[in-house]
Amino acid sequence: MTEKLELQPNEPLSVKVERHRTVYLAAVNSEGGADMDQEANARMEIIRHAPSDQDERDQKLLYVAGYLIASKGSLNPEEMELLLSGSISLSGH
């Protein structure tokens, strides 16, 4: 992955989760022309999301964990680093 990963707070997490869920289901069911590149982009929006508070951080981590279990997938080291860096930043609250 050559692009620099940065946290993106521009949309609510719920919007990003719904987008990812829709694209993921379409991609795995080969519907609507969705492909796994679109799924990866939607997933990265969630991973890049900067949580606004501890509850949103927990929701983000729970969604990613559920996605990984359901898809039997994994995160690459860069995705994992970004996911954890966004989670650690709120640990003092």
Tab-separated table of C-alpha atoms in Angstrom:
chain	number	residue	atom	x	y	z
A	1	MET	CA	0.000	0.000	0.000
A	2	THR	CA	1.620	3.235	-1.114
A	3	GLU	CA	-0.853	5.818	0.149
A	4	LYS	CA	-0.274	7.416	3.533
A	5	LEU	CA	-2.961	6.392	5.997
A	6	GLU	CA	-4.498	9.176	8.062
A	7	LEU	CA	-7.488	9.361	10.383
A	8	GLN	CA	-10.595	10.756	8.661
A	9	PRO	CA	-13.251	12.351	10.932
A	10	ASN	CA	-15.338	13.809	8.046
A	11	GLU	CA	-18.438	11.546	8.309
A	12	PRO	CA	-20.169	9.816	11.205
A	13	LEU	CA	-18.969	6.290	11.866
A	14	SER	CA	-22.501	4.982	11.345
A	15	VAL	CA	-22.496	6.254	7.739
A	16	LYS	CA	-19.161	4.583	7.043
A	17	VAL	CA	-20.295	1.314	8.640
A	18	GLU	CA	-23.491	1.222	6.583
A	19	ARG	CA	-21.535	1.968	3.386
A	20	HIS	CA	-19.042	-0.803	4.129
A	21	ARG	CA	-21.749	-3.296	5.044
A	22	THR	CA	-23.619	-2.607	1.804
A	23	VAL	CA	-20.520	-2.821	-0.402
A	24	TYR	CA	-19.198	-5.908	1.392
A	25	LEU	CA	-22.464	-7.822	1.004
A	26	ALA	CA	-22.751	-6.798	-2.649
A	27	ALA	CA	-19.141	-7.815	-3.329
A	28	VAL	CA	-19.370	-11.239	-1.710
A	29	ASN	CA	-22.707	-11.890	-3.445
A	30	SER	CA	-21.471	-10.477	-6.784
A	31	GLU	CA	-24.323	-7.962	-6.886
A	32	GLY	CA	-24.534	-4.450	-8.227
A	33	GLY	CA	-21.083	-4.445	-9.776
A	34	ALA	CA	-19.407	-4.079	-6.366
A	35	ASP	CA	-15.949	-5.578	-6.120
A	36	MET	CA	-13.440	-6.259	-3.406
A	37	ASP	CA	-11.511	-3.064	-4.211
A	38	GLN	CA	-14.631	-1.068	-3.343
A	39	GLU	CA	-14.970	-3.146	-0.189
A	40	ALA	CA	-11.368	-2.436	0.764
A	41	ASN	CA	-11.880	1.309	0.230
A	42	ALA	CA	-15.029	1.314	2.366
A	43	ARG	CA	-13.243	-0.716	5.068
A	44	MET	CA	-10.356	1.764	5.064
A	45	GLU	CA	-12.808	4.617	5.679
A	46	ILE	CA	-13.755	2.882	8.923
A	47	ILE	CA	-10.172	2.096	9.889
A	48	ARG	CA	-9.148	5.706	9.209
A	49	HIS	CA	-12.100	7.109	11.151
A	50	ALA	CA	-11.055	9.205	14.158
A	51	PRO	CA	-13.506	8.377	16.965
A	52	SER	CA	-15.054	11.375	18.689
A	53	ASP	CA	-15.302	9.666	22.079
A	54	GLN	CA	-14.678	6.385	23.857
A	55	ASP	CA	-18.094	4.939	22.939
A	56	GLU	CA	-17.472	5.551	19.246
A	57	ARG	CA	-13.989	4.063	19.593
A	58	ASP	CA	-15.521	0.928	21.085
A	59	GLN	CA	-18.143	0.777	18.312
A	60	LYS	CA	-15.403	1.061	15.687
A	61	LEU	CA	-13.322	-1.710	17.246
A	62	LEU	CA	-16.373	-3.934	17.670
A	63	TYR	CA	-17.379	-3.471	14.034
A	64	VAL	CA	-13.871	-4.215	12.739
A	65	ALA	CA	-13.607	-7.288	14.986
A	66	GLY	CA	-16.994	-8.533	13.782
A	67	TYR	CA	-16.016	-7.931	10.170
A	68	LEU	CA	-12.763	-9.867	10.612
A	69	ILE	CA	-14.564	-12.796	12.228
A	70	ALA	CA	-17.348	-12.874	9.622
A	71	SER	CA	-15.009	-12.512	6.652
A	72	LYS	CA	-12.267	-14.713	8.131
A	73	GLY	CA	-9.954	-11.929	7.006
A	74	SER	CA	-7.087	-10.063	8.569
A	75	LEU	CA	-5.633	-6.570	8.600
A	76	ASN	CA	-2.258	-5.779	7.112
A	77	PRO	CA	0.323	-4.276	9.512
A	78	GLU	CA	-0.343	-0.712	8.330
A	79	GLU	CA	-4.113	-1.087	8.859
A	80	MET	CA	-3.535	-2.586	12.308
A	81	GLU	CA	-1.192	0.241	13.273
A	82	LEU	CA	-3.719	2.865	12.228
A	83	LEU	CA	-6.589	1.083	13.966
A	84	LEU	CA	-4.646	0.845	17.206
A	85	SER	CA	-3.272	4.400	17.050
A	86	GLY	CA	-6.808	5.764	16.836
A	87	SER	CA	-7.870	3.600	19.768
A	88	ILE	CA	-4.981	4.423	22.032
A	89	SER	CA	-5.470	8.181	21.654
A	90	LEU	CA	-8.685	8.033	23.692
A	91	SER	CA	-7.425	5.614	26.356
A	92	GLY	CA	-6.901	8.417	28.869
A	93	HIS	CA	-10.619	9.383	28.876
